[in-house]
Coordinates of C-alpha atoms in Angstrom, one line a residue:
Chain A
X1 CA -148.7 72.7 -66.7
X2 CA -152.3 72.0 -67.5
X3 CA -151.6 68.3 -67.0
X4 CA -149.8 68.8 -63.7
X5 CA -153.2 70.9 -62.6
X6 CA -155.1 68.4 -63.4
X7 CA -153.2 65.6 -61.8
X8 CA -153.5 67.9 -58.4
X9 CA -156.6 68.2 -58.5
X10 CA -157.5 64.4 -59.2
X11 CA -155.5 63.9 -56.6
X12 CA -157.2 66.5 -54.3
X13 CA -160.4 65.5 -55.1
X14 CA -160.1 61.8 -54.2
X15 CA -158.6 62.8 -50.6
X16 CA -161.6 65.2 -50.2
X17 CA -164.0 62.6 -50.8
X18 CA -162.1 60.3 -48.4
X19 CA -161.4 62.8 -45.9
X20 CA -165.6 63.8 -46.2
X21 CA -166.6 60.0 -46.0
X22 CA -164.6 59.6 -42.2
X23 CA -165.6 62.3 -41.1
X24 CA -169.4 61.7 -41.5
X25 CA -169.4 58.5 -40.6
X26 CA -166.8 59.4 -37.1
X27 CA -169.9 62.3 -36.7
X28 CA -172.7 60.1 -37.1
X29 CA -170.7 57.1 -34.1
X30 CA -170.2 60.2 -32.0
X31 CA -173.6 60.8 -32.0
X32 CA -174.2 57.3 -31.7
X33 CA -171.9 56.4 -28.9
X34 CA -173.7 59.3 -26.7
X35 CA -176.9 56.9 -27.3
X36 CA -174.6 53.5 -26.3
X37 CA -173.2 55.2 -23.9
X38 CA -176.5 56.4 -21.7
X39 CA -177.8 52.9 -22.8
X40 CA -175.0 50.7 -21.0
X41 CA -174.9 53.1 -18.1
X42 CA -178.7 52.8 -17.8
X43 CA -178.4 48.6 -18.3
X44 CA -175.4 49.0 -15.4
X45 CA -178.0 50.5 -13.1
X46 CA -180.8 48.3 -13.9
X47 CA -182.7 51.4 -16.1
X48 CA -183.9 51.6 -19.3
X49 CA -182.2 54.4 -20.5
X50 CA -183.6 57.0 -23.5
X51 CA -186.4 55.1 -25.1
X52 CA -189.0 58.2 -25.9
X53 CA -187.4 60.0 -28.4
X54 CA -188.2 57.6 -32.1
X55 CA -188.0 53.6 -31.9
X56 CA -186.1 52.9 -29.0
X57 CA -184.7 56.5 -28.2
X58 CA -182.6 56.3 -31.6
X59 CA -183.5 59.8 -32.2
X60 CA -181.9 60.9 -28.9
X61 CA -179.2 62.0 -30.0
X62 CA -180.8 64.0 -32.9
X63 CA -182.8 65.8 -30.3
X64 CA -179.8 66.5 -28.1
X65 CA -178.0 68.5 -31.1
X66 CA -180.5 70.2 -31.8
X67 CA -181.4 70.8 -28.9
X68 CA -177.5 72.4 -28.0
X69 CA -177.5 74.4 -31.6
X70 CA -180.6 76.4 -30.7
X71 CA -179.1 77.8 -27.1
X72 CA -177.0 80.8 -27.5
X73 CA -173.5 80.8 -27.1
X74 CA -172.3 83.0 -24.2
X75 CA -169.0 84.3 -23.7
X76 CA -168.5 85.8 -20.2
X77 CA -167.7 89.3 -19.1
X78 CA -163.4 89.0 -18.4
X79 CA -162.8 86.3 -20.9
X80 CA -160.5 86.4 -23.6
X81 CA -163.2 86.0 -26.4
X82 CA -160.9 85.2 -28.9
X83 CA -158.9 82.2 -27.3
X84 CA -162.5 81.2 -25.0
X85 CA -163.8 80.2 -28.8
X86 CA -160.5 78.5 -30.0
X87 CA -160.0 76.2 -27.4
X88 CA -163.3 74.4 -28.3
X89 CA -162.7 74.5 -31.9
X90 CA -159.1 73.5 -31.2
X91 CA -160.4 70.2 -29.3
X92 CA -163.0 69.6 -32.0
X93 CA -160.1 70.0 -34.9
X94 CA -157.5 67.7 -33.1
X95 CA -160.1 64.9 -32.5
X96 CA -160.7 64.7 -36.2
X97 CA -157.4 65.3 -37.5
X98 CA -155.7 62.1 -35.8
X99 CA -157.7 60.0 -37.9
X100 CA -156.1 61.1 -41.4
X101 CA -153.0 58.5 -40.0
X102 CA -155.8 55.8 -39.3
X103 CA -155.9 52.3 -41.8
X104 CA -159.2 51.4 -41.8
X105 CA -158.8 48.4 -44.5
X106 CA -155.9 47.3 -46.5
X107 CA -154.8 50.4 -48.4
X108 CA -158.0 52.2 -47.0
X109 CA -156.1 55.0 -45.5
X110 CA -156.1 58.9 -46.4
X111 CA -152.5 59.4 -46.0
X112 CA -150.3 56.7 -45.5
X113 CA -147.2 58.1 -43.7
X114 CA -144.0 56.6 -42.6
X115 CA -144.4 58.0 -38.6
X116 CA -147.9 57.5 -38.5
X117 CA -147.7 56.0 -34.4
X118 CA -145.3 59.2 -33.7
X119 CA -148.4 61.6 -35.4
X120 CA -150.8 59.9 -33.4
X121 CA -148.7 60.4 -30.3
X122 CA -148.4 63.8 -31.4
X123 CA -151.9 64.7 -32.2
X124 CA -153.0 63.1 -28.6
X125 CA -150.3 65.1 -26.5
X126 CA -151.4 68.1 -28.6
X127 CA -155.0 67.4 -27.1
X128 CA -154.4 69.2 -24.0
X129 CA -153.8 72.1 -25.0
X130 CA -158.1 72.7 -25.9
X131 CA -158.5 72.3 -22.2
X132 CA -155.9 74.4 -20.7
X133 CA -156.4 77.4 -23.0
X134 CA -160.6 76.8 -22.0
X135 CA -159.3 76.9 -18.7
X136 CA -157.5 80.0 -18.6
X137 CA -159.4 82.1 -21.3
X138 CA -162.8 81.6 -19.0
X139 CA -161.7 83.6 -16.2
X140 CA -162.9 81.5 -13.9
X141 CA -161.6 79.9 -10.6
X142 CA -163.4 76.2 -10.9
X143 CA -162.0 76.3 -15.1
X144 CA -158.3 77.0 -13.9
X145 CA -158.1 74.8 -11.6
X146 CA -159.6 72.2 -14.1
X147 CA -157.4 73.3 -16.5
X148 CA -154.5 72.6 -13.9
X149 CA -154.9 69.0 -13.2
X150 CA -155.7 67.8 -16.9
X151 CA -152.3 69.2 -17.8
X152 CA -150.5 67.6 -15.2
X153 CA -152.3 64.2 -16.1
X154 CA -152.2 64.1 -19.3
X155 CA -148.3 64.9 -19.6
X156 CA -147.5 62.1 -16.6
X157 CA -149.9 59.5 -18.8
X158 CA -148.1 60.5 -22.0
X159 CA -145.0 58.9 -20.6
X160 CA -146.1 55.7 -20.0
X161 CA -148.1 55.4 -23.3
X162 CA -144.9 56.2 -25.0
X163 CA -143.3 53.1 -23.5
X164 CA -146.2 51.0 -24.5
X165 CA -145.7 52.9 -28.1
X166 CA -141.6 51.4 -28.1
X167 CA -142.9 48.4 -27.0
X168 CA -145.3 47.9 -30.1
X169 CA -143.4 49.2 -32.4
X170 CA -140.2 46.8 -31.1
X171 CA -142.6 44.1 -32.1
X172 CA -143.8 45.5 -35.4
X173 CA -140.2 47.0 -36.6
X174 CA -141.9 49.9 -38.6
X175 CA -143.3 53.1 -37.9
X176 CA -146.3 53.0 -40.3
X177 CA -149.7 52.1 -39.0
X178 CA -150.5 49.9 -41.7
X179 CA -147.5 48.1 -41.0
X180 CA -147.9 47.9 -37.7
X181 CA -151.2 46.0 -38.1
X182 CA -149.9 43.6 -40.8
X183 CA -147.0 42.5 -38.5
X184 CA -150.1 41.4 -36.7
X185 CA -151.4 38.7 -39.2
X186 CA -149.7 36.1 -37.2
X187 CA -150.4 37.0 -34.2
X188 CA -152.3 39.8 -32.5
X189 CA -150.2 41.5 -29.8
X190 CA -153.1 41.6 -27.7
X191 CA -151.5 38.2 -26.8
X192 CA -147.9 38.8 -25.9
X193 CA -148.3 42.3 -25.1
X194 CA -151.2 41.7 -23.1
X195 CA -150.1 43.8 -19.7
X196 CA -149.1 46.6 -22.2
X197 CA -152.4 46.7 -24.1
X198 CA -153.7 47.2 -20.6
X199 CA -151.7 49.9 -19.6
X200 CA -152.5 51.5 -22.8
X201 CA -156.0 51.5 -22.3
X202 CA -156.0 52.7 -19.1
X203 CA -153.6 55.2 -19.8
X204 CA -156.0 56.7 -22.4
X205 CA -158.7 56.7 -20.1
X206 CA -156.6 59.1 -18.2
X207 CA -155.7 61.1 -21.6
X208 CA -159.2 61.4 -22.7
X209 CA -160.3 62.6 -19.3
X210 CA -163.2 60.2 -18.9
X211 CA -163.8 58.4 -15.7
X212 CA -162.6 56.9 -13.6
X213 CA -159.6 59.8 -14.2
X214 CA -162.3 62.9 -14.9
X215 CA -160.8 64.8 -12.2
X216 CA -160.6 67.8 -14.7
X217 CA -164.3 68.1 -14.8
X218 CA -165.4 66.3 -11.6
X219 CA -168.6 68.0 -10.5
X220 CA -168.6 67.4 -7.2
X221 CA -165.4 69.3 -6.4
X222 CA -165.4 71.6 -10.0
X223 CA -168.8 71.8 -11.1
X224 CA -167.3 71.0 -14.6
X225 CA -163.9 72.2 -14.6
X226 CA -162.1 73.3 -17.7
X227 CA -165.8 73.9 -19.8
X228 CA -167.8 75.7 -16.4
X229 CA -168.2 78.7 -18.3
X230 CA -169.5 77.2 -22.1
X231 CA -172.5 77.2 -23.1
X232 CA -174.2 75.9 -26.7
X233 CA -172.1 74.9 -29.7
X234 CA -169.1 75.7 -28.0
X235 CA -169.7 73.2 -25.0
X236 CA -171.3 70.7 -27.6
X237 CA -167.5 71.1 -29.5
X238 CA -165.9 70.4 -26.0
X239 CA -168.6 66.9 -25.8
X240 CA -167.8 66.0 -29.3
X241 CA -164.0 66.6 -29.2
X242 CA -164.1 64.0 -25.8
X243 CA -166.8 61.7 -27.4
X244 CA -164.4 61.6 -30.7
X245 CA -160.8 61.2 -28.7
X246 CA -162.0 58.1 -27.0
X247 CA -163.3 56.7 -30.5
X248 CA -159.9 57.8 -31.7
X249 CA -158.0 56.2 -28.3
X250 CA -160.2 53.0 -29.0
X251 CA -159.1 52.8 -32.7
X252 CA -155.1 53.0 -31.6
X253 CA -155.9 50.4 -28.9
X254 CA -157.4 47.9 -32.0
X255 CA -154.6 48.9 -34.8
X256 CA -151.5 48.7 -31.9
X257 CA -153.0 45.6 -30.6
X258 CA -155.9 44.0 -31.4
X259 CA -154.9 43.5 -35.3
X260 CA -156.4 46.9 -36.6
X261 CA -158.8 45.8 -39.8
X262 CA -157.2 41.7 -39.4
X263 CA -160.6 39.4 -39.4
X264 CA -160.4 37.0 -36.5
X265 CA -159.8 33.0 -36.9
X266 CA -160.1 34.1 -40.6
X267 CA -163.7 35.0 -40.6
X268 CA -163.2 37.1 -43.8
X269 CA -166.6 36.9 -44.8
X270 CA -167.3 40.8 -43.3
X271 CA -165.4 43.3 -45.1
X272 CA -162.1 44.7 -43.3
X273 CA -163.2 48.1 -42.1
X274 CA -166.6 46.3 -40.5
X275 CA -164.3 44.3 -38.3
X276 CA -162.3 47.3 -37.5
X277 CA -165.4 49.1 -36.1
X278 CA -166.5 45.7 -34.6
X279 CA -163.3 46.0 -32.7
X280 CA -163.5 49.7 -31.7
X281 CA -167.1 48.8 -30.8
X282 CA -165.8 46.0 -28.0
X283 CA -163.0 48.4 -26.6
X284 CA -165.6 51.2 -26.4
X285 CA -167.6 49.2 -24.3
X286 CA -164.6 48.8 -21.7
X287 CA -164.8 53.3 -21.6
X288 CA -168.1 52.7 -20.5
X289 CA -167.9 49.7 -18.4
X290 CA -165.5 51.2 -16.5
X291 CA -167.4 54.7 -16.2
X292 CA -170.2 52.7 -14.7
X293 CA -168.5 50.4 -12.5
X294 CA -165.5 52.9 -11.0
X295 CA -165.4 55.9 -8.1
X296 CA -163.5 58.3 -9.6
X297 CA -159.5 58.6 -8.2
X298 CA -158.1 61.3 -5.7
X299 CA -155.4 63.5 -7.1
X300 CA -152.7 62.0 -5.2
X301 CA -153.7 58.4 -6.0
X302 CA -153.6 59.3 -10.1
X303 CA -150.1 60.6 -9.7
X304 CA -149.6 57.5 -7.9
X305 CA -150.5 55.1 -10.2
X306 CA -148.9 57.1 -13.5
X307 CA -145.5 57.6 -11.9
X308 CA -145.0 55.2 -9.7
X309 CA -146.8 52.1 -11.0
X310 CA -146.9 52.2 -14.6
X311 CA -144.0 54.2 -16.0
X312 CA -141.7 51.3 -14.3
X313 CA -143.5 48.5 -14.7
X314 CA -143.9 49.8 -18.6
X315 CA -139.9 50.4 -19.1
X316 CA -139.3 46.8 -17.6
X317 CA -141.8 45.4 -20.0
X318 CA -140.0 47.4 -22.3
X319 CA -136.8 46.0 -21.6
X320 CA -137.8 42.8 -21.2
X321 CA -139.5 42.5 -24.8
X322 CA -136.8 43.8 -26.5
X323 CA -134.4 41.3 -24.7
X324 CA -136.4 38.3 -25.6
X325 CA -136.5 39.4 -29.2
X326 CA -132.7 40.0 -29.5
X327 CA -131.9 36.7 -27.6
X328 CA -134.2 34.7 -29.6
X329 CA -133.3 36.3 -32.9
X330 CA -136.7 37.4 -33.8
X331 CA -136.0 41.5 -34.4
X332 CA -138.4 42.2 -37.1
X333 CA -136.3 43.7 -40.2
X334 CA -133.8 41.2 -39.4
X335 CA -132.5 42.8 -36.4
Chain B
X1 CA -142.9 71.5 -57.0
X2 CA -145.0 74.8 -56.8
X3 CA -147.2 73.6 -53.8
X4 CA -143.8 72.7 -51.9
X5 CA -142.5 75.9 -53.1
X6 CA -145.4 78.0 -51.7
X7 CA -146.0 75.8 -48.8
X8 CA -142.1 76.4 -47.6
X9 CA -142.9 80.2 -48.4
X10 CA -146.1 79.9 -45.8
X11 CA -144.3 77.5 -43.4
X12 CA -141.3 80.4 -43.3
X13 CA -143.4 83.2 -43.0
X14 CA -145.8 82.3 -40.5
X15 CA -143.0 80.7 -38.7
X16 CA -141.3 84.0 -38.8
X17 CA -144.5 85.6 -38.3
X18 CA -145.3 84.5 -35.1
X19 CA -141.6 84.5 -33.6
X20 CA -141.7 88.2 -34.0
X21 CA -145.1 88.2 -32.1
X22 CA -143.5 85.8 -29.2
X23 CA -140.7 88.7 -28.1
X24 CA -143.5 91.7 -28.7
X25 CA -146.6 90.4 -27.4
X26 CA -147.7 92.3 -24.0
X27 CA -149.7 89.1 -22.6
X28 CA -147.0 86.5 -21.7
X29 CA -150.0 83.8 -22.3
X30 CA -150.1 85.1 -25.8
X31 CA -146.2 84.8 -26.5
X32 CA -146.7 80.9 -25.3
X33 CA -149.5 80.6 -28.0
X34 CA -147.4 82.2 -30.4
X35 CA -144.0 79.9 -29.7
X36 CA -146.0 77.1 -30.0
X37 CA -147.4 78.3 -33.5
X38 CA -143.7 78.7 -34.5
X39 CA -143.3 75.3 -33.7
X40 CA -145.7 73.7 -35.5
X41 CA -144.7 75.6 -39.0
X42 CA -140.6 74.8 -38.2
X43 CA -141.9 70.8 -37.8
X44 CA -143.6 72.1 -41.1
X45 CA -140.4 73.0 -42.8
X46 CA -139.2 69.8 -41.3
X47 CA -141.6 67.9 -43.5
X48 CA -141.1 69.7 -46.7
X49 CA -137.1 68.5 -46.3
X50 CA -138.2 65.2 -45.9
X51 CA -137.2 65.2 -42.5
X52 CA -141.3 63.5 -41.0
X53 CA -139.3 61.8 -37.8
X54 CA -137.4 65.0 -36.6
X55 CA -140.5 66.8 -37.3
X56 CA -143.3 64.2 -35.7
X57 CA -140.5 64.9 -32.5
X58 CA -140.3 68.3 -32.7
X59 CA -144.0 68.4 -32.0
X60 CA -143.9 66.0 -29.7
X61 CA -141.3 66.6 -27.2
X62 CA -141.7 70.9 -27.5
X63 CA -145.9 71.3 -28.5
X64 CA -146.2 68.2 -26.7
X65 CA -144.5 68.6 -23.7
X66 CA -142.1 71.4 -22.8
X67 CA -144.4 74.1 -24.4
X68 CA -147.6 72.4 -22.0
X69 CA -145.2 73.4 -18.8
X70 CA -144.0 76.9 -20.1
X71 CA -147.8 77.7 -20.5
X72 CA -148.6 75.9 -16.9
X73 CA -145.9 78.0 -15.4
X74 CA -146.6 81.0 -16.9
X75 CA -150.8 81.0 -15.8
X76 CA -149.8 80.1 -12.1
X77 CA -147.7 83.1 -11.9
X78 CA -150.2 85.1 -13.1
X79 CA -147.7 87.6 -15.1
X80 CA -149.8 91.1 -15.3
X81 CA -149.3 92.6 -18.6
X82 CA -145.8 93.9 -19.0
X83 CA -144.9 97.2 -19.8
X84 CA -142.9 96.5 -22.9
X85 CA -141.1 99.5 -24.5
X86 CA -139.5 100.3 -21.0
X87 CA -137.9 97.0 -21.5
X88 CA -137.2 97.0 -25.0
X89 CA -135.1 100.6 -24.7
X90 CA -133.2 99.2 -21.9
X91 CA -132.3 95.8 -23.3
X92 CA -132.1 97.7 -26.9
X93 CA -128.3 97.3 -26.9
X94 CA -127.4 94.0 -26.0
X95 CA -129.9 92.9 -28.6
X96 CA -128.6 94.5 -31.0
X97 CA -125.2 92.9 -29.9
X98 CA -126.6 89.4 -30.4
X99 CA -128.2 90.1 -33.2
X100 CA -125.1 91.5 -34.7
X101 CA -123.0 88.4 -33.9
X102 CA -125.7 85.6 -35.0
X103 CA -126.5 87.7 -38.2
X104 CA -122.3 87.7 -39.0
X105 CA -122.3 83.9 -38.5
X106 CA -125.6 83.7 -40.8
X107 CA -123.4 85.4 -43.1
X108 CA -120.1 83.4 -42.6
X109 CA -122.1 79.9 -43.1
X110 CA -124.2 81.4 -46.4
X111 CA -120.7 82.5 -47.8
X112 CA -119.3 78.8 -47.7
X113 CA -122.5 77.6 -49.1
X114 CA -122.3 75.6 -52.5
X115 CA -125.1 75.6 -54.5
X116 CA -126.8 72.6 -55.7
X117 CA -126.7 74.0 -59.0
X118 CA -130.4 73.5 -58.7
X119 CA -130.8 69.7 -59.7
X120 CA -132.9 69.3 -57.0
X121 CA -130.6 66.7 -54.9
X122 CA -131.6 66.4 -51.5
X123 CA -129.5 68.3 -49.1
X124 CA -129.2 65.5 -46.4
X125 CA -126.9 62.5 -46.9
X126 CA -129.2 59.4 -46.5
X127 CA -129.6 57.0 -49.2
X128 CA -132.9 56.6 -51.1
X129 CA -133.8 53.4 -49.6
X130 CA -134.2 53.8 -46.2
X131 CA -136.7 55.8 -44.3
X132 CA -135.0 58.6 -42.2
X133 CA -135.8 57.1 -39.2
X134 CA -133.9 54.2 -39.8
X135 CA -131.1 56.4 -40.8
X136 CA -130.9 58.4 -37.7
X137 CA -131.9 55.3 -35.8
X138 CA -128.0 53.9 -37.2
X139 CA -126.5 56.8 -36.4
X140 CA -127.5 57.4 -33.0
X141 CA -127.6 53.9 -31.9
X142 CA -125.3 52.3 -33.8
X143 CA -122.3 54.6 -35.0
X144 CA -122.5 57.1 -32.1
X145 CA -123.9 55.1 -29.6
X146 CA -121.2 55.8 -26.3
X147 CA -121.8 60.0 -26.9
X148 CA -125.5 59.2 -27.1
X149 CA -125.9 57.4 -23.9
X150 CA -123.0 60.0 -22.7
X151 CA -125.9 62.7 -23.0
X152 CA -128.6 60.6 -21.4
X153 CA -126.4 59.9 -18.7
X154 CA -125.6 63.7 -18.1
X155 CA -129.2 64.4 -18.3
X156 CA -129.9 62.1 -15.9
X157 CA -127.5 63.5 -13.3
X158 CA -129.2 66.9 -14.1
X159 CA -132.9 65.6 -13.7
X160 CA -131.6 64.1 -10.2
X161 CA -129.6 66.6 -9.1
X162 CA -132.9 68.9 -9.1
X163 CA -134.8 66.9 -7.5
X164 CA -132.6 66.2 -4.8
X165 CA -132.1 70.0 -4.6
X166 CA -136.1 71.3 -4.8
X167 CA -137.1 67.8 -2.3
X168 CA -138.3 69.1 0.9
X169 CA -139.2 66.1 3.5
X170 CA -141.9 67.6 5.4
X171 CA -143.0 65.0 8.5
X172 CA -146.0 66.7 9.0
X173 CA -147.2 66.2 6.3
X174 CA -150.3 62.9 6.5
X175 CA -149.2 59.8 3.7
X176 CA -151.7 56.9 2.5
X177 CA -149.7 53.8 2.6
X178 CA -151.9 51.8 0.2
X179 CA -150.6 48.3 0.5
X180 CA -152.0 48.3 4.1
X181 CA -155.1 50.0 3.6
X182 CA -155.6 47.6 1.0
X183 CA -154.7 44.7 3.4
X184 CA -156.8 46.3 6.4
X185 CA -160.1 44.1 7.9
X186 CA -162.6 45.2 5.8
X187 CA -165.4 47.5 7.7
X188 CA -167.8 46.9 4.9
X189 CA -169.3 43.1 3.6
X190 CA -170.0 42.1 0.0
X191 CA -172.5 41.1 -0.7
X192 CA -174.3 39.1 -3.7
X193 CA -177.3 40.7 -5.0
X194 CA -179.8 38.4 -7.1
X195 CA -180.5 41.3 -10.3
X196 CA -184.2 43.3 -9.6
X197 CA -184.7 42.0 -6.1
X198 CA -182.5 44.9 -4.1
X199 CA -180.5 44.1 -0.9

């Protein structure tokens, strides 16, 4: 009995430390990718961006915190206080939680499960649920109608990035992320899969809500949609939660197709989970790119393109992948 | 053992928990949040049997999806808070009836139940060496492939069939072809700017 204890809590302890070691370092890029983000934007429109604030405006996002932790947290008169502080916390949890699934190296993962792409999937569809309960528990017009459109977008994207998801997995023949990226050693699946890898990302450009598909908080029309009505920690939850799910959206882009942890033209001289953030790094740069360079999309136009353009071409892809590999013999598992 | 033990004990009860909540909670929003909570510990109970693909679907395709619409459907329509007991007493006895026949098949099934005798054997019939996706991947696409498509097929029909039935063509209404407002003369010129000198 004593021994079994003790072997539970060995084991407990060395997934704490992991679990503690991600999710500082996933805090600390947050913070960070609020810095690279204002920097890029300000380099798009020919500004320098925050450069007061320490050596080169490193401390910026320090400040900013700070700055959000010392306002007080209101919760308005005919909300539902109880649900108006879940929703944040709820964003905030499921942003963190779909990186338990995530390899970072070879064997450097905190739980290595068989369905790891399907808890991913799971974990993202689950994300909309922060906004829509924000959106009804503020009591407020601009919030619900926020609320409205992020839940019709995300569950029309969902659909197409479950294609792309087959189509991956088709390729890799195993449901384990790990797997998935050591199918990849070969070949990245950037390469044959390029069209899907590009409805993937654009898709999750959609699912995180970030421009140019940020109808749900679109200021011009919404003030700020879904979070109007947060102030404080609970609107800096909301900005970390989006912050971390397109961190999280750029890590499934590199481990689905851009060889997750693999070094490239076997430059193994950097250790594997530097090249992974290298990676996320360079897909990041395509959130912000295209938040600089892009007028956001009507309504209609966004329903367009989900339904009409990329849940079809995706199944044909689909189809077409799956064909090739069965004509050609070349099923992973041995078909 | 003990942590699956107590963790099937908290999956149940919360699971149980919150079901009880979904038929008595005055705030239809609430029920929603509640069903979806029941959810998420029955794909719990899912992973204790070793069951990770049915569960990682369960939350997918109810949390994920169908649970997202119920609660969409059930903020537009704005449901005031119900009056509940008036309901209850009237629907009291066909409840009861229900309950009556699902408890007598509970009891019909848990008579013809064989024990394991406690060895611990797994309850569900896959072999040790492949992952239970796999297995259900053989059975459904493999051994029972022509009734699987069968259902897609009929689900198709249904899907089409309602949107044929609900599809209003309204010619009033003002549509954005975008192929030709793509291929339209362009009004505006663009133009090359050398960086830092402005147009």
């Amino acid at each position: 009995m004593a021994d079994l204890l003790a072997t539970y809590i060995g084991h407990f302890g060395v997934m704490f430390v992991g679990i503690l070691c991600v999710v500082v370092v996933l805090l600390l890029s947050m913070a960070y990718l609020t810095y690279y983000e204002r920097k890029v934007l300000a380099a798009a429109m020919l500004r320098k961006g925050p450069n007061v604030t320490g050596p080169f405006g490193l401390l910026q996002p320090m400040a900013d915190g700070l700055k959000l932790f010392l306002k007080e947290t209101i919760v308005p008169t005919g909300s539902n206080p109880v649900l108006f502080l879940l929703a944040p916390v709820l964003t905030f949890g499921l942003a963190l939680v779909g990186w338990s699934v995530i390899p970072f190296g070879p064997g450097l993962v905190i739980s290595n499960i068989n369905v790891g792409v399907l808890y991913l999937f799971a974990i993202s569809s689950l994300g909309v649920y922060g906004i829509i309960i924000a959106g009804w528990a503020s009591n407020s017009r601009y919030a619900f109608l926020g609320a409205m459109r992020s839940a019709a977008q995300m569950v029309s994207y969902e659909v197409s990035i479950g294609f792309v998801i087959v189509t991956v997995l088709l390729c890799a023949g195993s449901l384990n992320l790990s797997k998935v990226v050591e199918a990849q050693s070969h070949l990245w699946f950037c390469i044959p899969l390029f069209p899907m890898m590009i409805v993937f990302f654009v898709s999750g450009l959609a699912e995180t809500n970030r421009a140019p598909f940020d109808l749900v908080e679109s200021e011009s029309e919404l003030v700020a949609g879904y979070f109007v009505e947060y102030s404080a920690m609970a609107f800096a939850l909301f900005y970390l939660g989006e912050y971390m799910n397109m961190i999280l959206v750029s890590g499934m882009t590199t481990v689905l197709f851009l060889g997750g942890w693999l070094a490239p033209f076997g430059l193994t001289f950097l250790p594997a989970p530097i090249w992974f953030g290298l990676k996320i790094f360079v897909v990041l740069f395509g959130f912000l790119w295209a938040r600089a360079t892009l007028p956001r999309f009507r309504y209609d136009q966004l329903m367009r393109l989900g339904w009409k353009i990329f849940l079809p071409f995706s199944i044909v892809y689909m189809v077409a992948v799956a064909g090739f590999l069965v004509a050609t013999g070349n099923l992973p598992n041995g078909g | 053992m003990i942590i699956a033990s107590l963790l099937f004990y908290l999956f149940a009860a919360v699971c149980i928990g919150s079901a009880v909540v979904v038929v008595t909670a005055r705030n239809p929003i609430h029920s929603v949040l509640f069903l979806i909570l029941a959810f998420f510990n029955a794909a719990g109970l899912f992973v204790l049997l070793g069951a990770e693909f049915l569960a990682m679907i369960l939350v997918i395709v109810y949390v994920g999806a169908v649970a997202v619409l119920f609660l969409f459907v059930v903020m537009m329509l704005d449901v005031e808070a119900l009056a509940i007991p008036d309901t209850l007493k009237r629907n009291a006895a066909v409840g009861a009836g229900i309950g009556f026949v699902l408890v007598a098949e509970l009891v019909l099934v848990a008579s013809g139940w064989v024990s394991g005798g406690g060895t611990g054997a797994s309850v569900l019939a896959i072999p040790g060496d492949v992952t239970n996706t796999q297995a259900l991947g053989a059975l459904i696409y493999t051994h029972y492939i022509y009734p699987f498509q069968g259902c897609g097929l009929v689900l198709l029909v249904a899907m089409i069939g309602a949107i044929v039935l609900t599809l209003r063509r309204r010619p009033d209404t003002k549509r954005q072809d975008v192929s030709t407002q793509v291929a339209k003369p362009r009004g505006v010129r663009l133009v090359k700017v050398p960086t830092g000198s402005g147009v």
